[in-house]
Coordinates of C-alpha atoms and ligand atoms in Angstrom, one line a residue:
X1 CA 3.5 -13.2 -28.7
X2 CA 0.8 -11.7 -26.6
X3 CA 1.2 -14.1 -23.7
X4 CA 4.9 -13.9 -23.2
X5 CA 4.7 -14.1 -19.4
X6 CA 8.3 -15.1 -19.0
X7 CA 9.4 -11.7 -20.4
X8 CA 7.3 -9.8 -17.9
X9 CA 8.6 -12.0 -15.1
X10 CA 12.2 -11.5 -16.2
X11 CA 11.7 -7.8 -16.2
X12 CA 10.4 -7.9 -12.6
X13 CA 13.5 -9.9 -11.7
X14 CA 15.8 -7.4 -13.4
X15 CA 14.2 -4.5 -11.6
X16 CA 14.5 -6.3 -8.2
X17 CA 10.7 -6.3 -7.9
X18 CA 10.2 -10.1 -8.2
X19 CA 8.1 -11.6 -5.4
X20 CA 7.6 -15.1 -4.1
X21 CA 5.9 -16.7 -1.1
X22 CA 7.6 -18.3 1.8
X23 CA 6.1 -21.1 3.9
X24 CA 5.5 -20.9 7.6
X25 CA 5.5 -24.1 9.6
X26 CA 4.4 -22.5 12.9
X27 CA 1.6 -20.2 14.0
X28 CA 1.8 -16.4 13.6
X29 CA 4.1 -15.2 16.4
X30 CA 7.3 -13.1 17.0
X31 CA 9.4 -16.3 16.6
X32 CA 8.4 -18.4 13.6
X33 CA 9.6 -21.4 11.6
X34 CA 9.7 -20.3 8.0
X35 CA 11.3 -22.2 5.0
X36 CA 13.0 -24.4 7.5
X37 CA 14.7 -21.6 9.5
X38 CA 13.8 -19.9 12.8
X39 CA 13.2 -16.2 12.5
X40 CA 12.4 -13.3 14.8
X41 CA 9.7 -11.6 12.7
X42 CA 8.7 -7.9 12.4
X43 CA 6.4 -8.1 9.5
X44 CA 2.9 -9.3 10.5
X45 CA -0.3 -7.3 11.0
X46 CA -1.1 -9.3 14.2
X47 CA -0.6 -6.1 16.2
X48 CA -2.1 -7.4 19.5
X49 CA -0.8 -10.9 19.3
X50 CA -4.3 -12.4 19.0
X51 CA -4.0 -14.6 15.9
X52 CA -3.0 -17.6 17.9
X53 CA -4.5 -16.6 21.3
X54 CA -5.8 -19.7 23.2
X55 CA -9.2 -18.1 23.9
X56 CA -9.8 -17.4 20.2
X57 CA -8.7 -20.9 19.3
X58 CA -11.1 -22.3 22.0
X59 CA -14.0 -20.2 20.7
X60 CA -13.2 -21.3 17.1
X61 CA -13.2 -25.0 18.0
X62 CA -16.3 -24.8 20.1
X63 CA -18.2 -23.1 17.2
X64 CA -16.8 -25.6 14.7
X65 CA -18.3 -28.4 16.8
X66 CA -21.6 -26.6 16.7
X67 CA -21.7 -25.2 13.2
X68 CA -19.1 -27.2 11.2
X69 CA -16.5 -25.7 9.0
X70 CA -18.1 -24.2 5.9
X71 CA -21.1 -21.8 6.1
X72 CA -22.3 -23.5 3.0
X73 CA -24.0 -20.5 1.4
X74 CA -24.1 -16.8 1.1
X75 CA -25.5 -14.6 3.9
X76 CA -28.7 -14.0 2.0
X77 CA -29.3 -17.7 1.3
X78 CA -28.8 -19.8 4.5
X79 CA -25.2 -19.2 5.4
X80 CA -25.8 -16.4 7.9
X81 CA -25.6 -18.1 11.4
X82 CA -26.2 -17.1 15.0
X83 CA -22.5 -16.2 15.3
X84 CA -22.6 -13.9 12.3
X85 CA -25.6 -12.1 13.7
X86 CA -24.0 -11.7 17.1
X87 CA -20.8 -10.5 15.6
X88 CA -22.5 -7.8 13.5
X89 CA -24.3 -6.6 16.6
X90 CA -21.1 -6.6 18.6
X91 CA -19.1 -4.7 15.9
X92 CA -21.8 -2.0 15.7
X93 CA -21.7 -1.6 19.5
X94 CA -17.9 -1.7 19.6
X95 CA -17.5 1.0 17.0
X96 CA -20.4 3.2 18.2
X97 CA -22.5 2.7 15.1
X98 CA -26.1 1.7 14.6
X99 CA -25.5 -1.3 12.5
X100 CA -22.8 -3.4 10.8
X101 CA -22.5 -5.9 7.9
X102 CA -19.9 -8.6 7.5
X103 CA -17.7 -9.2 4.4
X104 CA -15.4 -12.1 3.7
X105 CA -12.3 -9.9 3.2
X106 CA -11.4 -6.3 3.5
X107 CA -10.7 -6.1 -0.2
X108 CA -14.3 -7.3 -0.9
X109 CA -15.8 -4.9 1.6
X110 CA -14.1 -1.9 -0.1
X111 CA -15.2 -3.1 -3.6
X112 CA -18.7 -3.7 -2.3
X113 CA -19.3 -0.3 -0.6
X114 CA -17.9 1.9 -3.3
X115 CA -19.4 0.1 -6.3
X116 CA -22.8 -0.1 -4.5
X117 CA -23.0 3.6 -3.7
X118 CA -21.5 5.2 -6.8
X119 CA -21.8 5.1 -10.6
X120 CA -20.8 7.4 -13.4
X121 CA -22.9 10.3 -12.2
X122 CA -20.9 10.4 -9.0
X123 CA -17.4 11.4 -7.9
X124 CA -14.9 9.6 -5.6
X125 CA -12.1 11.5 -3.9
X126 CA -9.3 9.3 -2.7
X127 CA -6.1 10.1 -0.8
X128 CA -3.2 9.4 -3.1
X129 CA -1.7 6.8 -0.7
X130 CA -4.9 4.8 -0.2
X131 CA -4.7 1.0 -0.1
X132 CA -4.9 -0.8 -3.5
X133 CA -8.3 -2.2 -2.7
X134 CA -9.8 1.3 -2.2
X135 CA -8.2 2.5 -5.5
X136 CA -9.5 -0.5 -7.3
X137 CA -13.0 0.1 -5.8
X138 CA -13.1 3.6 -7.0
X139 CA -12.0 2.7 -10.5
X140 CA -14.5 -0.2 -10.7
X141 CA -17.4 2.0 -9.6
X142 CA -17.2 4.0 -12.8
X143 CA -17.5 7.2 -10.8
X144 CA -15.2 10.2 -11.8
X145 CA -12.0 9.1 -10.0
X146 CA -9.8 11.7 -8.3
X147 CA -6.8 11.3 -6.1
X148 CA -5.9 14.2 -3.8
X149 CA -2.4 14.8 -2.4
X150 CA -1.7 12.8 0.7
X151 CA -3.5 14.3 3.7
X152 CA -3.7 17.7 1.8
X153 CA -7.0 19.3 2.8
X154 CA -6.4 22.3 0.5
X155 CA -6.1 20.0 -2.5
X156 CA -9.1 17.9 -1.4
X157 CA -11.2 21.1 -0.8
X158 CA -10.6 22.6 -4.2
X159 CA -11.4 19.3 -5.9
X160 CA -14.6 19.0 -4.0
X161 CA -15.6 22.6 -4.8
X162 CA -15.1 22.1 -8.5
X163 CA -17.1 18.9 -8.6
X164 CA -20.7 18.8 -9.9
X165 CA -21.1 15.1 -9.2
X166 CA -24.4 13.8 -7.9
X167 CA -22.9 11.9 -4.9
X168 CA -19.4 12.9 -3.6
X169 CA -17.6 10.2 -1.6
X170 CA -14.3 11.0 0.2
X171 CA -12.4 7.8 0.8
X172 CA -9.3 7.5 3.1
X173 CA -7.2 5.0 4.9
X174 CA -7.4 5.6 8.6
X175 CA -3.8 4.5 9.2
X176 CA -1.8 4.5 5.9
X177 CA -0.5 1.0 5.5
X178 CA 2.9 1.7 3.9
X179 CA 3.8 4.8 6.0
X180 CA 2.1 4.2 9.3
X181 CA 0.8 7.8 9.6
X182 CA -2.9 8.5 10.0
X183 CA -5.6 10.7 8.4
X184 CA -6.6 13.9 10.1
X185 CA -10.3 13.1 10.2
X186 CA -11.6 16.4 11.5
X187 CA -10.3 18.2 8.4
X188 CA -11.8 15.6 6.1
X189 CA -15.2 15.6 7.8
X190 CA -15.4 19.4 7.9
X191 CA -14.8 19.6 4.1
X192 CA -17.3 16.8 3.6
X193 CA -20.0 18.8 5.5
X194 CA -19.2 22.0 3.5
X195 CA -19.5 20.1 0.2
X196 CA -22.4 17.8 0.9
X197 CA -20.1 14.8 0.6
X198 CA -19.8 11.5 2.6
X199 CA -16.7 10.1 4.2
X200 CA -15.5 6.5 4.2
X201 CA -12.6 5.5 6.4
X202 CA -10.8 2.2 6.0
X203 CA -9.5 1.4 9.5
X204 CA -7.7 -1.8 8.7
X205 CA -4.6 -0.8 10.8
X206 CA -6.4 1.2 13.5
X207 CA -9.0 -1.2 14.7
X208 CA -8.0 -2.9 18.0
X209 CA -4.9 -0.7 18.2
X210 CA -6.0 2.9 18.5
X211 CA -8.6 4.6 20.7
X212 CA -9.3 4.2 24.4
X213 CA -11.2 1.0 24.0
X214 CA -9.5 -0.1 20.8
X215 CA -12.3 0.9 18.5
X216 CA -9.9 2.5 16.2
X217 CA -9.0 5.9 14.6
X218 CA -12.6 7.2 14.7
X219 CA -12.7 6.6 18.5
X220 CA -9.2 8.2 18.9
X221 CA -10.3 11.3 16.9
X222 CA -13.9 11.5 18.2
X223 CA -15.6 10.9 14.9
X224 CA -19.1 9.7 15.1
X225 CA -21.4 8.2 12.5
X226 CA -22.6 11.7 11.6
X227 CA -19.0 12.6 10.7
X228 CA -17.8 9.4 9.2
X229 CA -20.8 7.8 7.6
X230 CA -19.0 4.7 6.4
X231 CA -16.5 2.9 8.7
X232 CA -14.8 -0.1 7.3
X233 CA -12.7 -2.4 9.4
X234 CA -10.8 -5.6 8.8
X235 CA -10.6 -8.5 11.2
X236 CA -7.4 -10.2 10.0
X237 CA -5.0 -7.6 11.5
X238 CA -5.3 -6.3 15.0
X239 CA -8.4 -8.5 15.7
X240 CA -6.4 -11.6 14.8
X241 CA -9.0 -13.5 12.8
X242 CA -10.2 -13.0 9.2
X243 CA -12.8 -11.1 7.2
X244 CA -14.1 -7.5 7.5
X245 CA -17.1 -5.4 8.2
X246 CA -18.7 -2.0 7.4
X247 CA -20.5 -0.1 10.1
X248 CA -22.9 2.9 9.8
X249 CA -26.6 3.8 9.9
X250 CA -29.3 1.2 9.6
X251 CA -30.2 2.5 6.2
X252 CA -26.6 2.2 4.9
X253 CA -26.4 -1.4 6.1
X254 CA -29.8 -2.2 4.6
X255 CA -28.6 -0.6 1.3
X256 CA -25.4 -2.6 1.2
X257 CA -27.3 -5.8 2.0
X258 CA -29.3 -5.2 -1.1
X259 CA -26.7 -3.6 -3.5
X260 CA -23.1 -4.7 -2.5
X261 CA -22.3 -7.5 -5.0
X262 CA -19.2 -8.8 -3.1
X263 CA -21.6 -9.3 -0.2
X264 CA -24.4 -10.9 -2.1
X265 CA -22.5 -13.2 -4.5
X266 CA -20.1 -14.9 -2.1
X267 CA -20.1 -17.5 0.6
X268 CA -20.4 -16.3 4.2
X269 CA -17.2 -16.6 6.3
X270 CA -17.2 -19.7 8.5
X271 CA -19.3 -19.3 11.6
X272 CA -16.3 -20.3 13.7
X273 CA -14.4 -17.3 12.5
X274 CA -17.2 -15.1 13.6
X275 CA -17.3 -16.8 17.0
X276 CA -13.5 -16.3 17.4
X277 CA -13.9 -12.7 16.5
X278 CA -16.5 -12.2 19.2
X279 CA -13.8 -13.4 21.7
X280 CA -11.3 -11.1 20.1
X281 CA -13.5 -8.0 20.7
X282 CA -13.8 -9.0 24.4
X283 CA -10.0 -9.2 24.7
X284 CA -9.5 -5.9 22.8
X285 CA -11.9 -4.1 25.1
X286 CA -10.8 -5.7 28.4
X287 CA -7.1 -5.9 28.0
X288 CA -5.9 -2.3 27.3
X289 CA -2.5 -3.3 28.6
X290 CA -1.8 -4.9 25.2
X291 CA -2.1 -1.4 23.6
X292 CA 0.0 0.1 26.4
X293 CA 2.8 -2.4 25.8
X294 CA 2.7 -1.9 22.1
X295 CA 2.9 1.9 22.5
X296 CA 5.9 1.4 24.8
X297 CA 7.6 -0.8 22.1
X298 CA 6.9 1.8 19.4
X299 CA 8.5 4.6 21.4
X300 CA 11.5 2.4 22.3
X301 CA 12.0 1.4 18.6
X302 CA 11.8 5.0 17.4
X303 CA 14.2 6.3 20.0
X304 CA 16.7 3.5 19.2
X305 CA 16.4 3.9 15.5
X306 CA 16.9 7.6 15.6
X307 CA 20.1 7.1 17.7
X308 CA 21.3 4.9 14.9
X309 CA 20.6 7.7 12.4
X310 CA 18.0 5.7 10.5
X311 CA 15.4 7.5 8.4
X312 CA 12.0 7.0 10.1
X313 CA 8.7 8.3 9.0
X314 CA 6.2 10.4 11.1
X315 CA 4.3 7.4 12.3
X316 CA 2.9 6.8 15.8
X317 CA 1.5 3.4 15.0
X318 CA 2.8 -0.1 14.9
X319 CA 3.9 0.4 11.3
X320 CA 7.4 1.8 11.6
X321 CA 9.0 1.9 8.1
X322 CA 12.7 2.6 7.8
X323 CA 13.1 4.6 4.6
X324 CA 15.9 3.3 2.3
X325 CA 15.2 4.7 -1.1
X326 CA 16.7 2.3 -3.6
X327 CA 14.8 -1.0 -4.2
X328 CA 18.0 -3.1 -4.5
X329 CA 19.4 -1.6 -1.2
X330 CA 16.1 -2.3 0.6
X331 CA 16.3 -5.9 -0.7
X332 CA 20.0 -6.2 0.4
X333 CA 19.2 -4.9 3.9
X334 CA 16.3 -7.3 4.3
X335 CA 18.5 -10.2 3.1
X336 CA 21.3 -9.2 5.6
X337 CA 18.8 -9.1 8.4
X338 CA 17.5 -12.5 7.4
X339 CA 21.0 -13.9 7.6
X340 CA 21.0 -12.7 11.2
X341 CA 17.7 -14.5 11.8
X342 CA 15.4 -11.5 11.6
X343 CA 12.6 -11.1 9.1
X344 CA 11.5 -7.6 8.0
X345 CA 9.7 -7.1 4.6
X346 CA 11.3 -4.9 2.0
X347 CA 8.5 -2.8 0.4
X348 CA 9.3 -1.8 -3.2
X349 CA 7.5 -0.2 -6.1
X350 CA 4.8 -0.5 -7.4
X351 CA 3.5 -0.8 -3.8
X352 CA 5.3 2.5 -2.9
X353 CA 6.5 5.3 -5.2
X354 CA 9.9 4.8 -7.0
X355 CA 12.8 6.0 -4.9
X356 CA 11.0 5.3 -1.6
X357 CA 11.7 1.6 -1.0
X358 CA 11.8 0.8 2.6
X359 CA 12.0 -1.8 5.3
X360 CA 8.5 -2.1 6.7
X361 CA 9.0 -2.9 10.4
X362 CA 5.8 -3.8 12.2
X363 CA 5.6 -4.2 15.9
X364 CA 3.2 -6.3 18.0
X365 CA 2.1 -6.4 21.6
X366 CA 3.4 -9.9 21.5
X367 CA 7.0 -8.7 21.0
X368 CA 9.2 -8.3 24.1
X369 CA 11.4 -5.3 24.8
X370 CA 14.4 -7.6 24.4
X371 CA 13.2 -8.7 20.9
X372 CA 12.9 -5.1 19.8
X373 CA 16.5 -4.6 21.1
X374 CA 17.6 -7.5 19.0
X375 CA 16.2 -5.8 16.0
X376 CA 17.9 -2.5 16.9
X377 CA 21.2 -4.4 17.4
X378 CA 20.9 -6.1 14.0
X379 CA 20.1 -2.7 12.3
X380 CA 23.2 -1.2 14.1
X381 CA 25.4 -4.0 12.7
X382 CA 24.0 -3.3 9.2
X383 CA 24.8 0.4 9.3
X384 CA 28.2 -0.3 10.7
X385 CA 28.9 -2.6 7.8
X386 CA 27.6 -0.2 5.1
X387 CA 29.8 2.6 6.6
X388 CA 33.0 0.4 6.6
X389 CA 32.3 -0.7 3.0
Ligands
LIG1 C1 -5.1 -5.3 4.6 C2 -5.9 -4.1 4.1 C3 -7.1 -4.3 3.4 C4 -7.6 -5.7 2.9 O1 -8.1 -6.4 4.0 P1 -8.2 -8.0 3.8 O2 -9.2 -8.4 4.8 O3 -6.8 -8.5 4.1 O4 -8.6 -8.3 2.4 C5 -7.9 -3.2 3.0 N1 -7.5 -2.0 3.4 C6 -6.3 -1.8 4.0 C7 -5.9 -0.4 4.4 C8 -5.5 -2.8 4.4 O5 -4.4 -2.6 5.0

């Protein structure tokens, strides 16, 4: 039977890799109502606590009164509103680029850029730990697809040197989503210059969170548009709304407008989302104290977890995974935390390599110090239990 779906599902269950959704009955926040229980959560990407911010809600409602709910058409038809235009200008200015183009999701932005720029004459060089959407984009483009060892410039350099591709595109996550570490962009951009390649950075987890003004990893590492030609950012994480954008030269944006199929053949995001995101950029720029508080929580969590003897990764970001190893054990620990009213997602293969299952703790500026202490206490109780067993 070719469509024996049950067999595949059963196999997932047996391997402890089965997934299902849970239902929230309250807005995104540290304390949430989920599946009828109250949880203290450490699993969202709402790093600055903006997803339910009253100013964003107000801007959203105001724009919905003006422009309705649906945009009704693609950007190139008549779905591109005043707020979309303003947001593209604001994102270009915020990230220090000449221009920007909106996409409805980050996944689509990545597919759109890589498939528009590359075909089978070209080569794409991806960090081994890149997000699934970047890997899919590289494969779909038809370009010669290579994955270099994580953050390994020697490996990337020798692959670039050997390549005879027409266009060479290096693609990397800014902050790696399952480990929380970041790319060393000066190494990447130097190799790109030596090998006549371009660099694309996916800053989904850096935008809003890193850099003096919150403009992300490129700001933090001083990488201009001449170094990183293609900057992709998502709006559904630190920015608290939804959608994504690509920023770069005017020519790049004009090219994507004409060739990026996931831009052309899809409905524009609602204007109200764009309006709310404009408000979000203001807050990100003008309230650096959110980033300061988040950094304090990150340090506090790391210090506390180290004292408990937990296995942390070398991450300075809001993503603070606790390495467990075995998928079943990661699942058990997440379940034990859940019974204490704390929600932390277990991350298992195939999202991460076999043997590196982990609890993916994410912190937000909306958490209090006391809430992080609650998590540390719960983790301490867990390790005390495993030791006495
Ligand atoms: C979340 C994420 C995406 C996808 O963005 P969406 O807007 O959620 O589709 C792309 N890249 C990375 C690194 C991400 O973490």
